[in-house]
Coordinates of C-alpha atoms and ligand atoms in Angstrom, one line a residue:
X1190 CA 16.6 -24.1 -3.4
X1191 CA 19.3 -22.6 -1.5
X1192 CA 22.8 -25.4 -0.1
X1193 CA 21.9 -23.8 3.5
X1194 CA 17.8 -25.0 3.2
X1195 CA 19.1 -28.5 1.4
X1196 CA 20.8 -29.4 4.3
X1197 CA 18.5 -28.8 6.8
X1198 CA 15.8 -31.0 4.7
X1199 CA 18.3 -33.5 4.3
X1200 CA 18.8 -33.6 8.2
X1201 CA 16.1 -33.3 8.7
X1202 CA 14.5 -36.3 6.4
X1203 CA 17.7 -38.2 8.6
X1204 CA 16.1 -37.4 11.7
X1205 CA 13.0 -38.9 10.4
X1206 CA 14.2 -42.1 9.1
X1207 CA 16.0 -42.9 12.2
X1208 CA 12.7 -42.9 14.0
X1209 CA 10.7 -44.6 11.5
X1210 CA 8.8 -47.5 13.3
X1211 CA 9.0 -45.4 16.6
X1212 CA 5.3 -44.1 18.0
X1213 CA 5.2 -40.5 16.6
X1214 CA 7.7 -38.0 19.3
X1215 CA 6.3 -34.8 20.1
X1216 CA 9.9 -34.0 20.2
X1217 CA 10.3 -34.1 16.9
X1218 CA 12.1 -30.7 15.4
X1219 CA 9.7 -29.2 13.4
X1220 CA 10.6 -29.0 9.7
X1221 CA 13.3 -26.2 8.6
X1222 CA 12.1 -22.8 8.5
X1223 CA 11.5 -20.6 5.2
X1224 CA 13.8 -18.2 5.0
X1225 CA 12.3 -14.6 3.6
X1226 CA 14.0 -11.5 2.7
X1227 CA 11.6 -8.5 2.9
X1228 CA 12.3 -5.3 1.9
X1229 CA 9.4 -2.7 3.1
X1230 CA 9.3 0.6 1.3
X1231 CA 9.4 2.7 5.1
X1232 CA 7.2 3.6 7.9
X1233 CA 5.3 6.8 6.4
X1234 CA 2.2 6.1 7.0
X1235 CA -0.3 4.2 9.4
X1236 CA -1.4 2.0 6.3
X1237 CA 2.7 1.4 6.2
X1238 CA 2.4 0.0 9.3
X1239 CA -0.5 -1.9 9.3
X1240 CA 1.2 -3.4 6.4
X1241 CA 4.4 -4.3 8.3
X1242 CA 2.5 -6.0 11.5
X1243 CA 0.4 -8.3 8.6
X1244 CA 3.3 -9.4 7.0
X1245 CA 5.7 -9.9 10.7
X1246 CA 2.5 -11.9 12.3
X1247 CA 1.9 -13.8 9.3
X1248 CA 5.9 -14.7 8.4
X1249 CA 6.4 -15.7 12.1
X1250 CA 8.8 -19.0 13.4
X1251 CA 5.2 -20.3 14.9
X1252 CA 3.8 -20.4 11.0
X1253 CA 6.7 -21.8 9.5
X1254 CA 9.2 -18.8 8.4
X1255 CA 12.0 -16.9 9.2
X1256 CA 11.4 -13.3 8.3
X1257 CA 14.5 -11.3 8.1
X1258 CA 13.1 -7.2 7.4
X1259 CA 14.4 -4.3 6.4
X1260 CA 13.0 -0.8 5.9
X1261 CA 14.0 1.1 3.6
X1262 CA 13.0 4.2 4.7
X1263 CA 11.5 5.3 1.4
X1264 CA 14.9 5.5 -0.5
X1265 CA 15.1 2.8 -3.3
X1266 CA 18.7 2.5 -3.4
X1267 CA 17.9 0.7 0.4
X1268 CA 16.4 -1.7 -1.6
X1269 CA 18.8 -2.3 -3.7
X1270 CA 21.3 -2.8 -1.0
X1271 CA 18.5 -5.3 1.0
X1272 CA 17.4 -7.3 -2.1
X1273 CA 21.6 -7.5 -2.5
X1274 CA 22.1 -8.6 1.2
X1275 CA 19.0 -11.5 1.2
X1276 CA 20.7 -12.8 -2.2
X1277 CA 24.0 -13.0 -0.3
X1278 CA 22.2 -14.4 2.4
X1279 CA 20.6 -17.2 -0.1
X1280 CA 17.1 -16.7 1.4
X1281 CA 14.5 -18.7 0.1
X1282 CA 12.4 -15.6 -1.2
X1283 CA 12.2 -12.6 -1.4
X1284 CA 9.5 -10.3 -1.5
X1285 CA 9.2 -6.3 -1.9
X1286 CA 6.8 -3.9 -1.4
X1287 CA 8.3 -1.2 -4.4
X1288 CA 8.7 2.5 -3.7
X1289 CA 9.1 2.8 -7.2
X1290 CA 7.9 1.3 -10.5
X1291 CA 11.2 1.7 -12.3
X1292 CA 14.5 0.3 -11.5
X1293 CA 13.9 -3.0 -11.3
X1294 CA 15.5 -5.2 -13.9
X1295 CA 18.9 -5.1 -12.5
X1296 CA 18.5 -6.2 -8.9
X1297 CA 15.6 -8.9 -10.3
X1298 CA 18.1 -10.1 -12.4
X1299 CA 20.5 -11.0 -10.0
X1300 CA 17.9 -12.2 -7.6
X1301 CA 16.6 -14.7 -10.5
X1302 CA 20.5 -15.6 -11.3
X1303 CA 20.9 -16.9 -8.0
X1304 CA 17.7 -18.9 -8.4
X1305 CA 15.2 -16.8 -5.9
X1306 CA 11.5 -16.3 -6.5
X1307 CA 10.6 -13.0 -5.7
X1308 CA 7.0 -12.2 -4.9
X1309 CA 6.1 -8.0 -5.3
X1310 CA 3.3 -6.9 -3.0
X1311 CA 1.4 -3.5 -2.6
X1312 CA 2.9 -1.2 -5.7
X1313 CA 3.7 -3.0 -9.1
X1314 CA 6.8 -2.5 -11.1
X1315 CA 7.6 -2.2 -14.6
X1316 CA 10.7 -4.6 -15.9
X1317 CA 11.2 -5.5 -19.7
X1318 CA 11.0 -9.2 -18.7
X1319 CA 7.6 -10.3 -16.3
X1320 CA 9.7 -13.5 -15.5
X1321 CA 11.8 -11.6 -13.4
X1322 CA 9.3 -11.8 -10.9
X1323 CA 6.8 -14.5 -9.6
X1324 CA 3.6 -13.1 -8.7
X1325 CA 2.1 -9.6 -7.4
X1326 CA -0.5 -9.3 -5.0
X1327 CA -2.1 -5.5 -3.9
X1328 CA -4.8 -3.1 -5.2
X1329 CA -6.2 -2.0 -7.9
X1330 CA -5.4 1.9 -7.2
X1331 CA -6.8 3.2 -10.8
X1332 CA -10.3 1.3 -9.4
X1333 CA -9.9 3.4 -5.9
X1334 CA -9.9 6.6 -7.8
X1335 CA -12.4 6.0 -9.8
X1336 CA -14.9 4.9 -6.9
X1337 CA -13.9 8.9 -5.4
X1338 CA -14.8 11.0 -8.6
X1339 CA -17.8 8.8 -9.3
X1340 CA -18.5 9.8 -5.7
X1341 CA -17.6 13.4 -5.9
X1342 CA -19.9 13.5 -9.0
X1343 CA -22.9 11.9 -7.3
X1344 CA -22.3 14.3 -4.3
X1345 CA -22.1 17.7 -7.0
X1346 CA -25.6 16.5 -8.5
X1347 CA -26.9 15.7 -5.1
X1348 CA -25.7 19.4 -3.7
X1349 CA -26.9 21.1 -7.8
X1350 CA -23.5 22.3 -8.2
X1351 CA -22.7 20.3 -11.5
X1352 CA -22.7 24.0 -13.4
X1353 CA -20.5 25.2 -10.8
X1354 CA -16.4 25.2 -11.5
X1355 CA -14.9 23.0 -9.1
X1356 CA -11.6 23.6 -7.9
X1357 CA -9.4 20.6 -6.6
X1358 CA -6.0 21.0 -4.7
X1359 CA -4.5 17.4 -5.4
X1360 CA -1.9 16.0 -2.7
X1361 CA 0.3 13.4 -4.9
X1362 CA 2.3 10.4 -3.1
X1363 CA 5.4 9.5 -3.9
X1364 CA 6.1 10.0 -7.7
X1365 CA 6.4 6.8 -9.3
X1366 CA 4.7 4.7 -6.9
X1367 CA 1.5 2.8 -8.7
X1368 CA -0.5 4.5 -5.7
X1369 CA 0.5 7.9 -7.2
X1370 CA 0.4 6.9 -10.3
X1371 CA -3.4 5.5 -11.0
X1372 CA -5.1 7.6 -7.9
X1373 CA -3.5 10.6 -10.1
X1374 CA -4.4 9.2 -13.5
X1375 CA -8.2 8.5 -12.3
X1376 CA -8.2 12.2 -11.0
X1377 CA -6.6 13.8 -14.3
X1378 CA -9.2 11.6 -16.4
X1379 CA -12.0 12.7 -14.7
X1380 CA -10.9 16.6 -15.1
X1381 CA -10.1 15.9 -18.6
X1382 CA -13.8 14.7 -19.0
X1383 CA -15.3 17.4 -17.2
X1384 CA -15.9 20.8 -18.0
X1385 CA -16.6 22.3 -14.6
X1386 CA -13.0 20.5 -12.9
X1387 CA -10.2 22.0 -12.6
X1388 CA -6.7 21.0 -11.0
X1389 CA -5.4 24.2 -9.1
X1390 CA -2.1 22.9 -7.7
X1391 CA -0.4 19.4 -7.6
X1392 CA 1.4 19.1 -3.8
X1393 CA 3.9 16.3 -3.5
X1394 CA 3.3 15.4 0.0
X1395 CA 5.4 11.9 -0.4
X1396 CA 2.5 10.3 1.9
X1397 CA 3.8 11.7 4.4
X1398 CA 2.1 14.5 7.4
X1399 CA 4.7 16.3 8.2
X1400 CA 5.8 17.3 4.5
X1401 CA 1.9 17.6 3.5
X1402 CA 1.5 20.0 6.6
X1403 CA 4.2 22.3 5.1
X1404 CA 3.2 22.0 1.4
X1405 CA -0.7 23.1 2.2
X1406 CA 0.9 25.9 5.3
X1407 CA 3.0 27.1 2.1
X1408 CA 0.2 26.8 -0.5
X1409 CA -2.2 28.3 1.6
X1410 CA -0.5 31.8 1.9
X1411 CA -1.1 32.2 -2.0
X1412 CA -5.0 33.0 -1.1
X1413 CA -6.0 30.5 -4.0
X1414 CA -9.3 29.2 -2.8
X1415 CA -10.6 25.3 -3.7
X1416 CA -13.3 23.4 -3.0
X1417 CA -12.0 19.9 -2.8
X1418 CA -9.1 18.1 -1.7
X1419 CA -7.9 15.0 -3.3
X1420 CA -5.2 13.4 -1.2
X1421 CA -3.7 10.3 -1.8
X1422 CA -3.5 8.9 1.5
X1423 CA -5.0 9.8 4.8
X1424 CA -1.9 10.7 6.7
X1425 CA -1.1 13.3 3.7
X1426 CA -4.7 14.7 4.7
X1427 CA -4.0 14.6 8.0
X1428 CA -1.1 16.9 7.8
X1429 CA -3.6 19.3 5.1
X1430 CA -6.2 19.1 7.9
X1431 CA -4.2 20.6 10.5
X1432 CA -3.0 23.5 7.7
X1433 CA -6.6 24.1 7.0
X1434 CA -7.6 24.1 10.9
X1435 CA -4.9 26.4 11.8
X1436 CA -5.8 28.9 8.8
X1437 CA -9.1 28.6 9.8
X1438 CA -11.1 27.0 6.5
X1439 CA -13.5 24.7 7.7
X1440 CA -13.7 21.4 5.9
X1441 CA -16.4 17.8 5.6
X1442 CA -20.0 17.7 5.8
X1443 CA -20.7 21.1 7.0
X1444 CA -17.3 23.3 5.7
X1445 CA -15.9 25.0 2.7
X1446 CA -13.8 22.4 1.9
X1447 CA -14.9 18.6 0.4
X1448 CA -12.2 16.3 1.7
X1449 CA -11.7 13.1 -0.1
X1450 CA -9.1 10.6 1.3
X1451 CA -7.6 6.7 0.5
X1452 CA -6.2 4.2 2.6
X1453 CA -9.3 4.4 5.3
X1454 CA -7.4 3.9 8.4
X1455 CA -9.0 4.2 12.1
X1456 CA -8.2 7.8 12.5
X1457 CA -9.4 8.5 9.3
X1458 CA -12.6 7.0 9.6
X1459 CA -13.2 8.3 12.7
X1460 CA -12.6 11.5 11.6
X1461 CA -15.1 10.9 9.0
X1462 CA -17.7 9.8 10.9
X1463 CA -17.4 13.4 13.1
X1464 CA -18.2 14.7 9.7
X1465 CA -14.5 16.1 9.3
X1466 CA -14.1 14.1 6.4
X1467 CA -16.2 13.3 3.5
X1468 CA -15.0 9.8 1.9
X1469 CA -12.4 7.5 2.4
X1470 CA -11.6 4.9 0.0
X1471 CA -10.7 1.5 1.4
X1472 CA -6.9 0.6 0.3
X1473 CA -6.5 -2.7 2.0
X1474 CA -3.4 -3.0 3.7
X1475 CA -3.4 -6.4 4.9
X1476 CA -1.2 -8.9 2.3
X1477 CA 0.7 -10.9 5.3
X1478 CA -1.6 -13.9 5.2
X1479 CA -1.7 -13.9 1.4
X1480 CA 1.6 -13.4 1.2
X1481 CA 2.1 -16.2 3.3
X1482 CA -0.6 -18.2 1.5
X1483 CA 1.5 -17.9 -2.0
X1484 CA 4.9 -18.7 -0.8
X1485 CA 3.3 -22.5 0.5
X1486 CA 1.3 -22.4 -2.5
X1487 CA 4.8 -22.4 -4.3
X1488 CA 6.7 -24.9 -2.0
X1489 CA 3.7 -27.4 -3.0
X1490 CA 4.6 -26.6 -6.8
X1491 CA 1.3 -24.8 -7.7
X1492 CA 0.7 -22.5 -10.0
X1493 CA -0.5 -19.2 -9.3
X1494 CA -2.0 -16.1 -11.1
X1495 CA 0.5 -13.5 -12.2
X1496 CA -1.8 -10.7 -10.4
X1497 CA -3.6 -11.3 -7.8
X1498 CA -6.4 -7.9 -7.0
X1499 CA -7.4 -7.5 -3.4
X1500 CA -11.5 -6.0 -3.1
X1501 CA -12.3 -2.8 -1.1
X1502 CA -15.0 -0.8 -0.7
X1503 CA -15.7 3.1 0.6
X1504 CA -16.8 4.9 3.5
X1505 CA -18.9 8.6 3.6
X1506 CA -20.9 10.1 6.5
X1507 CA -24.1 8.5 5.2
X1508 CA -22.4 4.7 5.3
X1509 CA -20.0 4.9 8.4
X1510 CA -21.1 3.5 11.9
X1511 CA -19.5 3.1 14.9
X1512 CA -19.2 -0.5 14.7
X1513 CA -17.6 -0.3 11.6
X1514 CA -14.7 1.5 13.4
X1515 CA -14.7 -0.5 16.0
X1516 CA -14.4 -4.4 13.9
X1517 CA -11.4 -3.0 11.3
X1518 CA -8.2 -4.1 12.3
X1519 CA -6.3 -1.1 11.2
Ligands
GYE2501 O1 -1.8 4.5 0.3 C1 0.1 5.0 1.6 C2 1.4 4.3 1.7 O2 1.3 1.9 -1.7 C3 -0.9 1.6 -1.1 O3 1.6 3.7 0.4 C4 0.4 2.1 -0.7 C5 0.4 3.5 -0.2 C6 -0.7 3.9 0.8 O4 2.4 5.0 2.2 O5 -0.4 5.3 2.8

C-alpha cells in the first residue's frame, strides 16, 4: 500500500478514535478514496465507449474511488507512458484494457516493483511470468467466433448451399489484440475444416469505420465478388456497409451479401433487425462493476480466480425484437 493511502488511513483511524464514545456523526469524512490508474486502449469504437462509461460510473468518488484515465488512443507506447505516470503517481491499482498482447513484461515489472496490483480487463496479454499481473476479466473471443461459423453453417444447410464455394472477405481488428486474434483463429479453423470456404482477402480495418470504409471502397474496385463478410466488430462493418451501399451490392436477409458482425451494439442490432444485417455476436462490454467488484474483493484480502469469462449470447433476424433493443444498455 502506497505512503500517500497510509496516511490518509492513519488519519483517518485518528479521526475515528477521537470520536469514539460520541453518538455516530453524519459528518464523519468518509474513508480515503482508492486511487486507480486506468489506461483505455482509445475511443474506436461504440463498444470502446460503452466500455469507458462502465468503468467511469462504476470507479466514481460516490462508490469509493478515484479514477484517474487515460486514453491511449490505440498506440501502446501511450500505455507505456500511463502505466509509468500512475506508478509515479503511487496509485493503488492499476488496471488496463491491452491494445496488444505483447509488450508487457517490462512496464508489469516495474508496476509489481513498486508494489501495485494490476488488474487486465477486455484483451489478455502474454508475459513470461502470470504473477506480473492479478487477475483478467473479459470474453472468451475464440467462443464468439465459433458461435458465428456454427451459425453461418446452420444458415448454408438451411439455404442447400453446403456444395456451394463460399467466399468470405474477412475484416481483422487490430493485429495482436486477443479480439483479432481468436475471432480470426475461429474463422481460419473453420475454413481449414471446410472444403467449400474460402478466405478471399484479409482487410485490417483496426476496428475502426473510417479505415474499414476505405479498405472495402479500395477492395471493391478489384471486381472480386464474396458472399460473406466476417467483420470483427460492428463499427468495422459499418464502415463496409456504407462501401457496399455506395457500390451498390445489397447485403442481410434479402441481398448478395451475408453479413456477420461482433460486439452487438444498438446500431448494430437495429440494423439487424431491418434485415441489414444477419448476426451479431454479443461481446459484452460492460466490466466497470466487475472491475469494481475485484478491486474490494482484494482490499478485503480474498482470493480471486486468475480468469474470470464474462457469458454472451447472439442475435439474427429470427431472434431479435424490438424490446431487445430497447432494454440493452449499449
Ligand atoms: O470488439 C472492438 C473494440 O477488445 C473486445 O475492441 C474488444 C474489441 C471490440 O474496439 O469494438
Amino acid at each position: 500500500m502506497k505512503t500517500r493511502r497510509i496516511l490518509s488511513l492513519v488519519l483517518f483511524l485518528l479521526f475515528l478514535a477521537s470520536c469514539a464514545g460520541n453518538a455516530p456523526n453524519t459528518e464523519d469524512p468518509p474513508p480515503p478514496l482508492i486511487r486507480v490508474g486506468f489506461s483505455q486502449v482509445g475511443s474506436e469504437s461504440d463498444w470502446r465507449l460503452a466500455n469507458t462509461k462502465s468503468m467511469t460510473n462504476a470507479l466514481s468518488e460516490e462508490n469509493g474511488f478515484e479514477l484517474l484515465f487515460d486514453n491511449a488512443r490505440q498506440k501502446q507506447e501511450n500505455q507505456f507512458l500511463a502505466i509509468r505516470n500512475f506508478i509515479q503517481q503511487e496509485v493503488d491499482y492499476i488496471v488496463i484494457a491491452p491494445i496488444s498482447e505483447y509488450g508487457w513484461d517490462s512496464v508489469l515489472t516495474e508496476a509489481r516493483d513498486a508494489g501495485i496490483p494490476v488488474i487486465i480487463m477486455d484483451r489478455q496479454i502474454q508475459v513470461e511470468d502470470d504473477s506480473l499481473y492479478t487477475c483478467w476479466i473479459g470474453s472468451d473471443f475464440y467462443n464468439e467466433g465459433k458461435i458465428a461459423v456454427n451459425w453461418l453453417d446452420d444458415q448454408l444447410a438451411l439455404q442447400k448451399r453446403t456444395d456451394e464455394d463460399i467466399n468470405i472477405l474477412h475484416i481483422q481488428g487490430t493485429d495482436g489484440a486477443t479480439a483479432q486474434l481468436m475471432r480470426t483463429k475461429a474463422l481460419e479453423d473453420a475454413v481449414a475444416e471446410r472444403e467449400h470456404w474460402n478466405i478471399v482477402a484479409q482487410l485490417k480495418g483496426e476496428y475502426t469505420e473510417a479505415k474499414t470504409y476505405e479498405l472495402v471502397s479500395e477492395y471493391l474496385k478489384t471486381g472480386e465478388s464474396f458472399d460473406v463478410i466476417y467483420s470483427e466488430n460492428d463499427n468495422m462493418t459499418f464502415g463496409a456497409l456504407r462501401a457496399l451501399n455506395e457500390a451498390g451490392i445489397t447485403h442481410g436477409r434479402y441481398g448478395e451479401v451475408t453479413v456477420i458482425t461482433f460486439d452487438a451494439v444498438r446500431e448494430a442490432l437495429q440494423y439487424c433487425l431491418n434485415g441489414k444485417i444477419d448476426l451479431c455476436v454479443e461481446c459484452n462490454p460492460l466490466h466497470g462493476p466487475r472491475v469494481a467488484d475485484i478491486i474490494r474483493r482484494l482490499e478485503r484480502g480474498d482470493s480471486l480466480s486468475k480468469k474470470n469469462y464474462m457469458e454472451e449470447i447472439s442475435f439474427s433476424f429470427s431472434t431479435l425484437t424490438p424490446e431487445i433493443i430497447n432494454a440493452r444498455e449499449y
